[in-house]
Short mmCIF file of C-alpha atoms and ligand atoms in Angstrom, two decimals:
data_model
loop_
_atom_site.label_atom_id
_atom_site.label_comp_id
_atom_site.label_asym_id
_atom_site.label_seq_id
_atom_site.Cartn_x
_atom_site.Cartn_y
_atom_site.Cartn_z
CA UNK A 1 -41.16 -126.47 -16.49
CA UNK A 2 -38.06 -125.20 -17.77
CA UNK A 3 -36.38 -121.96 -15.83
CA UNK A 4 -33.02 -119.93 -16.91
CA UNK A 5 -31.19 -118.67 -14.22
CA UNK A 6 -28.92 -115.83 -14.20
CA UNK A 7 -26.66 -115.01 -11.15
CA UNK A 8 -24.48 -111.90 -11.05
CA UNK A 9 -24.53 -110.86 -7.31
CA UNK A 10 -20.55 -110.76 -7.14
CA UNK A 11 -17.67 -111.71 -9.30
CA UNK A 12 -19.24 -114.98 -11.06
CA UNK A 13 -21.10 -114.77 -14.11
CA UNK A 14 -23.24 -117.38 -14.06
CA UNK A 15 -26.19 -118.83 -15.74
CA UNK A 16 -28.11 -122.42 -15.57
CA UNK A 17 -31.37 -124.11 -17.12
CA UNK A 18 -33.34 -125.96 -14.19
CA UNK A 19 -36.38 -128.70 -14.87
CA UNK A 20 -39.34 -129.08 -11.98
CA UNK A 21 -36.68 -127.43 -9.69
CA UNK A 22 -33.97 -130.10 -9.49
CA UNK A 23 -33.01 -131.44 -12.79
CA UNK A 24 -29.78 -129.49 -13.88
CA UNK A 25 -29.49 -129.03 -17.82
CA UNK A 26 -27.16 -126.82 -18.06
CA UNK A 27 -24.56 -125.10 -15.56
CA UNK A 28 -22.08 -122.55 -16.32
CA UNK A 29 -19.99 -120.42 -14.11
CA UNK A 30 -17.66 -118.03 -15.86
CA UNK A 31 -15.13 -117.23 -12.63
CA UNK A 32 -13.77 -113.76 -12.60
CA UNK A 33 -11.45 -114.81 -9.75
CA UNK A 34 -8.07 -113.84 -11.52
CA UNK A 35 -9.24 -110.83 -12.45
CA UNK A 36 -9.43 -110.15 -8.80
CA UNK A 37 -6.67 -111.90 -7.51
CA UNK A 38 -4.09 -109.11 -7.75
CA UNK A 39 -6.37 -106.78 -5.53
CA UNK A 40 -6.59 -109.18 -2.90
CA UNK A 41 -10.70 -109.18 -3.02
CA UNK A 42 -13.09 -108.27 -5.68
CA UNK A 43 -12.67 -104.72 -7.60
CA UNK A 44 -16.85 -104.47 -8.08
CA UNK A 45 -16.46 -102.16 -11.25
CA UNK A 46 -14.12 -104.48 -12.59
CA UNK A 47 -16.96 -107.16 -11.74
CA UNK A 48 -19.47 -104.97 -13.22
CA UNK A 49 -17.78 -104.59 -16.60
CA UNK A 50 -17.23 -108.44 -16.82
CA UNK A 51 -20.48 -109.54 -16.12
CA UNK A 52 -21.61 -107.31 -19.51
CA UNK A 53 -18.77 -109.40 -21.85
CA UNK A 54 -19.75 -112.93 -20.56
CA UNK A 55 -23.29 -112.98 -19.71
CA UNK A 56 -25.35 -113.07 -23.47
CA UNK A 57 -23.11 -115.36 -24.66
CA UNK A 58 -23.26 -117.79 -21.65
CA UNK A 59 -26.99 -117.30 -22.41
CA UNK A 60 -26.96 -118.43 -25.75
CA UNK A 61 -24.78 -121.90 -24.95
CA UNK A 62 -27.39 -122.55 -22.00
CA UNK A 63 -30.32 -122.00 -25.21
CA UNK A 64 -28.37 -123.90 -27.66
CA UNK A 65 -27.89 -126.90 -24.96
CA UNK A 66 -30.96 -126.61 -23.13
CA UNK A 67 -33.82 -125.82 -25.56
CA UNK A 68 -36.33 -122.99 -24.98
CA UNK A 69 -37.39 -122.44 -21.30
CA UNK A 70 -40.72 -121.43 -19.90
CA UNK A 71 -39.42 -118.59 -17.39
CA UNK A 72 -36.38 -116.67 -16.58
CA UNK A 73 -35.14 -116.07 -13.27
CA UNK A 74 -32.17 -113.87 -11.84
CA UNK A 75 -30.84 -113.06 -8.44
CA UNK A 76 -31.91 -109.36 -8.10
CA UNK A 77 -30.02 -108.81 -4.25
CA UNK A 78 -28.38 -108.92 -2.07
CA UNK A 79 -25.09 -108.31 -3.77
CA UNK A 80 -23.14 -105.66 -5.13
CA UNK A 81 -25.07 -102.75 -6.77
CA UNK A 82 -23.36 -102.67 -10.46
CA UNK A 83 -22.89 -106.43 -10.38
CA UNK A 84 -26.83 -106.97 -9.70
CA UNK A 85 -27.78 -104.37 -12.30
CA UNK A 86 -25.83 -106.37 -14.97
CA UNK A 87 -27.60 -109.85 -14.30
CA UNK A 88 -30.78 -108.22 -13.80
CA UNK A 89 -31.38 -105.78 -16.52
CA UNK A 90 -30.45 -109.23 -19.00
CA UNK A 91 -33.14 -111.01 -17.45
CA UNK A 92 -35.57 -108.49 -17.65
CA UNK A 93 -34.86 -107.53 -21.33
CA UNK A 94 -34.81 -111.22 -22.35
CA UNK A 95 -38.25 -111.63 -20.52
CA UNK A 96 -39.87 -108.74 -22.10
CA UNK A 97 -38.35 -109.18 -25.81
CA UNK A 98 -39.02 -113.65 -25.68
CA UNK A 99 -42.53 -112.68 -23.57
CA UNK A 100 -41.78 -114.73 -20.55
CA UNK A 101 -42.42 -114.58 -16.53
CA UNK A 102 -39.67 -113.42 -14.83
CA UNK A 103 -38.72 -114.67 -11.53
CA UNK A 104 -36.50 -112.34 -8.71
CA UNK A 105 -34.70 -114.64 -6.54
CA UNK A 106 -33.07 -113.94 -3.06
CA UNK A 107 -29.27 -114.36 -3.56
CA UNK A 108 -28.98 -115.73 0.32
CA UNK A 109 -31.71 -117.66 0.09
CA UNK A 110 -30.82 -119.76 -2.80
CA UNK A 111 -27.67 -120.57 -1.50
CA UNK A 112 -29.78 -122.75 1.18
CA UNK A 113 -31.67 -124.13 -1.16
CA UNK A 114 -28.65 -125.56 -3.26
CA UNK A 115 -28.69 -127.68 0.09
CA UNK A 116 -31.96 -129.38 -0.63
CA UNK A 117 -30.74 -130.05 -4.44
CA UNK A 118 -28.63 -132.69 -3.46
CA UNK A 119 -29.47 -136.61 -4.36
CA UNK A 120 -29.81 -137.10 -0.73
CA UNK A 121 -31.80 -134.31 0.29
CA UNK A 122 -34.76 -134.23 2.06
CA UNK A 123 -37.19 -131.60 2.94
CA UNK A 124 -37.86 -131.54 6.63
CA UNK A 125 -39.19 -128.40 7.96
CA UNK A 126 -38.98 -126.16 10.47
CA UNK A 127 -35.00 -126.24 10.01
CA UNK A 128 -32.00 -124.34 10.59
CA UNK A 129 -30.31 -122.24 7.13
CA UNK A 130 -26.65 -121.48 7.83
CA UNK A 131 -25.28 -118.94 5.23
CA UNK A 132 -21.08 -119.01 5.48
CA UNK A 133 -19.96 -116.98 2.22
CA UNK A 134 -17.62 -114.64 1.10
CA UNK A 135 -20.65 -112.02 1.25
CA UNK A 136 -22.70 -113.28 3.86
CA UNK A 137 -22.91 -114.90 7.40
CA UNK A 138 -26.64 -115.88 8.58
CA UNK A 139 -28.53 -118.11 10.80
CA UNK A 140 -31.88 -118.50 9.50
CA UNK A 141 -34.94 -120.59 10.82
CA UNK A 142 -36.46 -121.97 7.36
CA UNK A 143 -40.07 -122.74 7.33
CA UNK A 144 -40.62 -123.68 4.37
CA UNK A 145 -38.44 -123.52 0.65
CA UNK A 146 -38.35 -119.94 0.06
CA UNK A 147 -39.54 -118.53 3.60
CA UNK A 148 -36.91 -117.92 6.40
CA UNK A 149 -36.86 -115.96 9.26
CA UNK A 150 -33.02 -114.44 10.23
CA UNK A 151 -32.21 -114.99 13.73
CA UNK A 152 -28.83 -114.24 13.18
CA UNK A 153 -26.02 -112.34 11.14
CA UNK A 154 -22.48 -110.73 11.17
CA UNK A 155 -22.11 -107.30 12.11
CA UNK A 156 -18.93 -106.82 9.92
CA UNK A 157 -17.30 -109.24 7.94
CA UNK A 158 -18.39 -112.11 6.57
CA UNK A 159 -16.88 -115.25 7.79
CA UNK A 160 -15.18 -116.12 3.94
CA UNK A 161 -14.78 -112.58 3.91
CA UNK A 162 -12.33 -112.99 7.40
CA UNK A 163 -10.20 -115.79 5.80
CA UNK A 164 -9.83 -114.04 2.98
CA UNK A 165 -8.32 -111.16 4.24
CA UNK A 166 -6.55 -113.30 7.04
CA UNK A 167 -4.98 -114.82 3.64
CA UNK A 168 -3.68 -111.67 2.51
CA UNK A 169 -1.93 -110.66 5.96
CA UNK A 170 -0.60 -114.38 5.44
CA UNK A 171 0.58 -113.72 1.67
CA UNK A 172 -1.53 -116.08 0.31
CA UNK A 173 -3.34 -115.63 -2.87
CA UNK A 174 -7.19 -115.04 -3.16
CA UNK A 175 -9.13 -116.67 -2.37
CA UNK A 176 -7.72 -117.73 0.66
CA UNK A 177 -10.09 -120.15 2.52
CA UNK A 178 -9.40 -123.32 0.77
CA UNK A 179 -5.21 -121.84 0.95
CA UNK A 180 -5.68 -121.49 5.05
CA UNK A 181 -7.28 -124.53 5.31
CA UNK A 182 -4.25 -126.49 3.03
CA UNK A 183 -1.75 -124.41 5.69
CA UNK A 184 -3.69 -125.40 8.49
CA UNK A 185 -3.49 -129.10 7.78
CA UNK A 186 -0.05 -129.09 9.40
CA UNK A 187 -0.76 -126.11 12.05
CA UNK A 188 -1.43 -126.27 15.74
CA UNK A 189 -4.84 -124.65 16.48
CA UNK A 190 -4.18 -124.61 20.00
CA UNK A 191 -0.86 -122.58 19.89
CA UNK A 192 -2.68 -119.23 19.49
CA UNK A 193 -5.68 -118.52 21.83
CA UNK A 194 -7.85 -116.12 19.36
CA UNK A 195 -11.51 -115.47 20.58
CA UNK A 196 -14.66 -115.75 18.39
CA UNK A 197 -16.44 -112.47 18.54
CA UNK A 198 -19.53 -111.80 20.77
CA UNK A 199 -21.74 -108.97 19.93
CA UNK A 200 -23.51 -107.51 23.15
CA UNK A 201 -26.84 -108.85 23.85
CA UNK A 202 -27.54 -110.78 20.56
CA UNK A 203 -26.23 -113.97 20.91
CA UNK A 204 -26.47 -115.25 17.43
CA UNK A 205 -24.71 -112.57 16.17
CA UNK A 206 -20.85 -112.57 14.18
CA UNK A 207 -18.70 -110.52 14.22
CA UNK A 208 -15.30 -111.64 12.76
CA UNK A 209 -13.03 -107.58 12.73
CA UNK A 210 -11.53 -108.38 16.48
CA UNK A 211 -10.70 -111.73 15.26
CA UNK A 212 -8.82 -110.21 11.91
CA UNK A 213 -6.97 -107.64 14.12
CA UNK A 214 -5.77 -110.42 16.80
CA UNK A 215 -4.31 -112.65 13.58
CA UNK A 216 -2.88 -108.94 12.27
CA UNK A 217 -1.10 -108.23 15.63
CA UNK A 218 0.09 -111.89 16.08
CA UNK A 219 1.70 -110.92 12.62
CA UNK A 220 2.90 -108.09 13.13
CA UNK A 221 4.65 -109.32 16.97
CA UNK A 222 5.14 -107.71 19.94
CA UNK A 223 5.52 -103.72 19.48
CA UNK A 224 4.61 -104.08 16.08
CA UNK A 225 8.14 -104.91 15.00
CA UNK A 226 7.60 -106.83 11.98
CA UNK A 227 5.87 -105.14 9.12
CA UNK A 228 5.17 -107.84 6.93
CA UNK A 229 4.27 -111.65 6.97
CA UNK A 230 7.30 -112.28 4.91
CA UNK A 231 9.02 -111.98 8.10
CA UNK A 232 7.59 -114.57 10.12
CA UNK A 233 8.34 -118.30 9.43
CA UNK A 234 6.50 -120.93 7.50
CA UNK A 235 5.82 -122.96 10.99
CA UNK A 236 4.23 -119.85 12.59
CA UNK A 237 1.87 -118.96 9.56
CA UNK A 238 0.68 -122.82 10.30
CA UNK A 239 -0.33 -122.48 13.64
CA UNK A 240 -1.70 -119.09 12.95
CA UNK A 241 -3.57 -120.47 9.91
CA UNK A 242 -4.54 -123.35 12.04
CA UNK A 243 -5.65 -121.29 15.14
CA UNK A 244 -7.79 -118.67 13.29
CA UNK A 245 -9.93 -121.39 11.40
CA UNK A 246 -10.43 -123.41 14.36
CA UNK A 247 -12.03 -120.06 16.06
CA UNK A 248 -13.68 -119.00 13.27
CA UNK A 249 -15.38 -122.03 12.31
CA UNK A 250 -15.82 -123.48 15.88
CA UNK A 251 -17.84 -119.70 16.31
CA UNK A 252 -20.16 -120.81 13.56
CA UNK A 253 -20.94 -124.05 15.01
CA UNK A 254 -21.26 -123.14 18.41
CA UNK A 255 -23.37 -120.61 17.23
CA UNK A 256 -25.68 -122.61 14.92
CA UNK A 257 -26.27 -125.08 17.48
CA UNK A 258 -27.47 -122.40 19.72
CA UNK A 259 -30.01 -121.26 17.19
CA UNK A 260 -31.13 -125.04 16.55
CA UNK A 261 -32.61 -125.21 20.04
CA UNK A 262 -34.55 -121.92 19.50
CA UNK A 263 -36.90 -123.87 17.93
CA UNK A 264 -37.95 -127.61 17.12
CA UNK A 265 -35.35 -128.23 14.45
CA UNK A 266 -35.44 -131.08 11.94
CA UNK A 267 -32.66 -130.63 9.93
CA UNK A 268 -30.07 -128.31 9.06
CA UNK A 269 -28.94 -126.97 5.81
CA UNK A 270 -25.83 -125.14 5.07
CA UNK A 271 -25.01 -122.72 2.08
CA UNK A 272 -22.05 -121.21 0.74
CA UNK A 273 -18.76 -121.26 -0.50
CA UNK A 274 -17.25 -122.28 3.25
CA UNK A 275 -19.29 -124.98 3.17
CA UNK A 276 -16.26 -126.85 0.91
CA UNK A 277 -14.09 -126.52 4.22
CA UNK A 278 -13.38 -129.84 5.05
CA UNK A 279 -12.47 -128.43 8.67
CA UNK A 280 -15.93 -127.14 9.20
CA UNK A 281 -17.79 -130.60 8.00
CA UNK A 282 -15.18 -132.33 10.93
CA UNK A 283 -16.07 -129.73 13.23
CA UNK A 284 -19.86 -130.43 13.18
CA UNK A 285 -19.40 -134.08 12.79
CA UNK A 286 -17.41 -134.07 16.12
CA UNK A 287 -20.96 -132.76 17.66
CA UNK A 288 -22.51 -136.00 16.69
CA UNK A 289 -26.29 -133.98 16.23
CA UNK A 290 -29.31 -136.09 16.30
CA UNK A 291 -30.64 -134.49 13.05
CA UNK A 292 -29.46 -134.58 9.64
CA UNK A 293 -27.04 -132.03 7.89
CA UNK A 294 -27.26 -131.41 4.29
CA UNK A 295 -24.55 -129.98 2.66
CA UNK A 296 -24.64 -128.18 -1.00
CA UNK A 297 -23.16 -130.41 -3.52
CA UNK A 298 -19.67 -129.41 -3.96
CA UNK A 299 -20.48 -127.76 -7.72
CA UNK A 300 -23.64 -125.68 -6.32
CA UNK A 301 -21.39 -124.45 -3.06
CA UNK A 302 -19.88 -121.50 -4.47
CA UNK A 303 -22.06 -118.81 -6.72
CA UNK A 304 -24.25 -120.40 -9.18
CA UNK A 305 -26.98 -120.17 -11.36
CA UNK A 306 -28.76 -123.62 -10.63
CA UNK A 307 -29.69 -122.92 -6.92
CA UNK A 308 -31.38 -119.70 -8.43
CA UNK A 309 -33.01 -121.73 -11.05
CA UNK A 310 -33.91 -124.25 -8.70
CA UNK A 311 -35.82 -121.71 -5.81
CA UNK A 312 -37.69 -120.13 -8.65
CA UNK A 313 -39.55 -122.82 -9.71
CA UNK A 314 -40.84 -123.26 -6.01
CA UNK A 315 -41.46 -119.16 -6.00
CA UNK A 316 -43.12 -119.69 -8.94
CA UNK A 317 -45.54 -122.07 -8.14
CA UNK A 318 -46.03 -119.73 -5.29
CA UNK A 319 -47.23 -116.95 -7.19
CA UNK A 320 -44.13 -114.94 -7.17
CA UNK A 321 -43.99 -113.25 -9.95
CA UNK A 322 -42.59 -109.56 -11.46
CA UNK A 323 -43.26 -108.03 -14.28
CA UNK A 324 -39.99 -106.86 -16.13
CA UNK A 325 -40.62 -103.21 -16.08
CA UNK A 326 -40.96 -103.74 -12.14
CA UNK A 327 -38.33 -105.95 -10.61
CA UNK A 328 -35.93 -103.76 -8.68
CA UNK A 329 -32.13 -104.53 -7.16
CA UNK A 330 -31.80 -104.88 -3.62
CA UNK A 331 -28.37 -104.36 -2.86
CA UNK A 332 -28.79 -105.34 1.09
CA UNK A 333 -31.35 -107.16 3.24
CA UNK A 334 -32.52 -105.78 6.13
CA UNK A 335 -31.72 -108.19 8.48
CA UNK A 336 -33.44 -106.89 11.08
CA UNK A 337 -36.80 -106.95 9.51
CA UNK A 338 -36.44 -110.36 10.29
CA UNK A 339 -39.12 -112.31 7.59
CA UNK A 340 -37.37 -112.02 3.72
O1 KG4 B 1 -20.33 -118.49 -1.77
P1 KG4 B 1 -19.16 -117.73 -2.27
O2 KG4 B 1 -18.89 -117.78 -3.75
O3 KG4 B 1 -19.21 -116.24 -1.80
C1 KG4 B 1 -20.28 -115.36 -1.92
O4 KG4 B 1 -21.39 -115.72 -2.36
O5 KG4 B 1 -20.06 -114.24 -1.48
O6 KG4 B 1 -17.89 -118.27 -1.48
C2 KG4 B 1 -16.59 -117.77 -1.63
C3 KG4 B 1 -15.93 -117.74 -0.26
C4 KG4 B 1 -14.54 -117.10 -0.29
O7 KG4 B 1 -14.48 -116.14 0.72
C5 KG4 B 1 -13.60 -118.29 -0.01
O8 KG4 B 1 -12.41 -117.91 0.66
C6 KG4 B 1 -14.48 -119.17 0.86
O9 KG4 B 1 -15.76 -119.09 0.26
N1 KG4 B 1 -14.01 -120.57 0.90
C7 KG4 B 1 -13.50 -121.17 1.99
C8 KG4 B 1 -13.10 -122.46 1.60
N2 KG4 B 1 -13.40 -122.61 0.28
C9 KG4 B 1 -13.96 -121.43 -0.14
N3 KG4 B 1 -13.35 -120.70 3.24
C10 KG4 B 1 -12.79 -121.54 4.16
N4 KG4 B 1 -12.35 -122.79 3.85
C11 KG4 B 1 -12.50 -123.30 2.60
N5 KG4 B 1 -12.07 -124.53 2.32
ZN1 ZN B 2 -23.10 -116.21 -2.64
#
């Protein structure tokens, strides 16, 4: 069975042709990144109004390259509102006008299963979903592909969200993980004491503002007497680089191995653009864990169509199905509601 994906949570446009779930026949991300560059983070009308130039055509190379496919799929949420509308409405009106099932897939959720589309992957169940993005930060316990319960999210930022906005106090471009880790390589991380953040009562919970606003006063020095990071020298913004991703990243590991012991965990997969940090694969190699990790391969990390491909075949064989009059955009989850 042959599925088209379409993914247009955020600022990629994105669309893929999946086989039986894990045979990739065609992959394209159109990146909107410089578009976005020169407002530090992504300007979601801007997104909005991309998505609507590059998606039918990227449609018609996936057709041309793929053949004709059995089902269309698209992630209808979480994401931004305009961004999800653009992605969605395609699907829907190329499922009603070619006659064929349409699948809505969980943005979040296909990001862990990118994990399990890896040569290596196995499926070993119950097991720990970690979700580091530049939209989201969750701990999930996975029971099977497709069903998770959350046991854990961020309160404000998400954690690619908090280096890419510790980029910007930096003056580094976006976006600025993969430039703090680069900086990093030659920084201290014990020069600066930062804190992870603790949210009262709910230990599995993120919260990444304090963290921000220590790295923003470290900038800024004592009184507040510099006003921009210009001012402060190359070997500083290396130690500060170095000493914010050791906190923030230790804080997801710390965390995550908390959450494995909830439960009898067999294996943990990890999702999301972070994932590609190099620092955060050392940091939970260093904890030598008795069960496997899988990590996305490096081309299914970041926004994509394939994972979304990929989980709809297994919702599919499921019974999940929408009719294309009926599938609706969910621009959040509710976390707290705990089964998604
Ligand atoms: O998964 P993704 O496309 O975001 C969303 O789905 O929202 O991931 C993009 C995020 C950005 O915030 C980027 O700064 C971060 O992943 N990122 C990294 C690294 N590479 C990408 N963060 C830390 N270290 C990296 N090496
Ligand atoms: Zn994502």
């Amino acid at each position: 069975m042959k599925i088209l994906g379409i993914e247009t949570s955020c600022d990629e446009t994105a669309v893929a042709v999946v086989e039986e779930g894990k045979r990739i026949l065609f992959h394209l991300i159109a990146s909107q990144a410089e578009v976005h560059e020169r407002y530090g983070g992504v300007f979601p009308e801007m997104a909005s109004r991309q998505h609507i130039d590059r998606i039918l055509p990227l449609v018609e190379k996936a057709i041309e390259e793929a053949g004709p496919v059995d089902a269309i799929s698209v992630a209808n949420g979480p994401g931004l509102m305009g961004s999800l509308l653009m992605g969605t409405t395609a699907a829907q009106t190329l499922a009603y006008s070619w006659d064929l099932p349409l699948i809505g897939v969980n943005h979040v959720d296909a990001h862990l299963y990118a994990a399990m589309m890896g040569e290596e992957a196995k499926m070993l169940f119950p097991a720990l979903g970690v979700v580091v993005s530049g939209g989201h930060t969750f701990l999930a316990k996975i029971s099977s592909v497709g069903s998770y319960t959350v046991l854990g999210t961020t309160v404000d930022d998400a954690v690619g969200e908090a280096f890419d906005k510790v980029a910007t106090l930096l003056g580094l471009p976006y976006p600025g993980g993969p430039h703090i880790e680069k900086l990093a390589e030659a920084g201290d991380p014990s020069l600066y004491s930062f804190k992870g953040g603790v949210v009262k009562g709910r230990p599995l919970d993120f919260s990444f503002s304090g963290l921000k606003t220590n790295v923003l006063y470290t900038i800024k020095g004592k009184n507040g007497q510099r006003s921009s990071p210009d001012t402060i020298s190359d070997e500083e913004k290396k130690h500060i680089a170095a000493s914010f991703q050791q906190t923030a990243l230790g804080d997801i590991v710390e965390k995550s191995l908390k959450a494995a012991q909830t439960f009898p965990c067999q294996a943990i997969y990890l999702g999301g653009g972070v994932t590609n940090s190099r620092a955060l694969k050392n940091l939970f190699q260093e904890k030598n864990l008795e069960i496997p990790l899988f990590w996305p391969p490096r081309d299914l990390s970041l926004d994509n169509a394939a994972m979304i491909a990929g989980l709809a075949y297994h919702l599919y064989q499921s019974g999940a199905l929408a009719s294309p009059l009926d599938i609706k955009v969910f621009p959040k989850i509710d976390f707290k509601s705990a089964l998604c």
